[in-house]
Amino acid sequence: AQIGELGVSIVQMKEDLSDTQAALLEDKKYLEELETSCGTKTAEWEERSKTRAEELVALADTIKVLNDDDALDLFKKTLPSSGASLVQMRT
């Protein structure tokens, strides 16, 4: 009786081993896909971060130019004087 039970136990363990090996292969394949995907996303993130940093520098430069006294003088010359105004003649 023990020999029969031992035989059944061995067969079950071999099936478990086979299932575990198959799962391991699937997990390794998934890991490879995940690493590829993460590498792509990391590169995309770095590109977006670089672009964002360049945009922030450009905005800071623009603000600096707009806050400059020369820009203020130019705006004053460009804007109509307080005596001039736009009037809508027709609707």
Coordinates of C-alpha atoms in Angstrom, one line a residue:
A1 CA 0.0 0.0 0.0
Q2 CA 2.8 2.4 0.9
I3 CA 4.5 1.7 -2.5
G4 CA 1.3 2.6 -4.3
E5 CA 0.9 5.8 -2.4
L6 CA 4.5 6.6 -2.9
G7 CA 4.1 6.0 -6.7
V8 CA 1.1 8.3 -6.8
S9 CA 3.0 10.9 -4.8
I10 CA 5.9 10.8 -7.3
V11 CA 3.6 11.2 -10.2
Q12 CA 1.9 14.2 -8.6
M13 CA 5.3 15.8 -7.8
K14 CA 6.4 15.2 -11.5
E15 CA 3.2 17.0 -12.7
D16 CA 3.8 19.8 -10.2
L17 CA 7.4 20.1 -11.4
S18 CA 6.2 20.3 -15.0
D19 CA 3.6 22.9 -14.2
T20 CA 6.1 24.9 -12.2
Q21 CA 8.6 24.8 -15.1
A22 CA 6.0 25.9 -17.6
A23 CA 5.0 28.8 -15.2
L24 CA 8.7 29.7 -14.9
L25 CA 9.1 30.0 -18.6
E26 CA 6.0 32.2 -18.9
D27 CA 7.3 34.4 -16.1
K28 CA 10.7 34.7 -17.7
K29 CA 9.0 35.7 -21.0
Y30 CA 6.9 38.3 -19.1
L31 CA 9.9 39.7 -17.3
E32 CA 11.7 40.1 -20.6
E33 CA 8.7 42.0 -22.1
L34 CA 8.4 44.1 -19.0
E35 CA 12.1 45.0 -19.1
T36 CA 11.8 46.1 -22.7
S37 CA 8.6 48.1 -22.0
C38 CA 10.2 49.8 -18.9
G39 CA 13.3 50.7 -21.0
T40 CA 11.1 52.3 -23.6
K41 CA 9.1 54.2 -21.0
T42 CA 12.2 55.3 -19.3
A43 CA 13.6 56.7 -22.6
E44 CA 10.3 58.5 -23.3
W45 CA 10.2 60.0 -19.8
E46 CA 13.8 61.3 -20.1
E47 CA 12.9 62.9 -23.4
R48 CA 9.7 64.5 -21.9
S49 CA 11.7 65.7 -18.9
K50 CA 14.4 67.2 -21.1
T51 CA 11.8 69.0 -23.2
R52 CA 10.0 70.2 -20.1
A53 CA 13.2 71.6 -18.7
E54 CA 13.9 73.4 -22.0
E55 CA 10.4 74.9 -22.0
L56 CA 10.9 76.1 -18.4
V57 CA 14.1 77.8 -19.4
A58 CA 12.5 79.4 -22.4
L59 CA 9.6 80.7 -20.2
A60 CA 12.0 82.1 -17.7
D61 CA 13.9 83.9 -20.5
T62 CA 10.7 85.2 -21.9
I63 CA 9.6 86.5 -18.5
K64 CA 13.0 88.1 -18.1
V65 CA 12.7 89.9 -21.5
L66 CA 9.1 91.0 -20.8
N67 CA 10.1 92.4 -17.4
D68 CA 13.0 94.4 -18.8
D69 CA 12.8 98.2 -18.9
D70 CA 13.3 98.3 -22.7
A71 CA 10.3 96.1 -23.2
L72 CA 8.2 98.4 -20.9
D73 CA 9.3 101.4 -23.0
L74 CA 8.4 99.5 -26.2
F75 CA 5.0 98.6 -24.8
K76 CA 4.3 102.2 -23.8
K77 CA 5.1 103.3 -27.4
T78 CA 3.0 100.6 -28.9
L79 CA -0.1 101.0 -26.8
P80 CA -2.5 103.8 -27.7
S81 CA -2.3 106.8 -25.5
S82 CA -4.9 107.3 -22.8
G83 CA -6.7 109.9 -25.0
A84 CA -7.1 107.4 -27.9
S85 CA -9.7 104.7 -27.6
L86 CA -11.4 102.2 -29.8
V87 CA -15.1 102.7 -30.4
Q88 CA -17.4 100.2 -32.0
M89 CA -19.4 101.9 -34.7
R90 CA -21.7 99.1 -35.8
T91 CA -22.7 95.7 -34.4

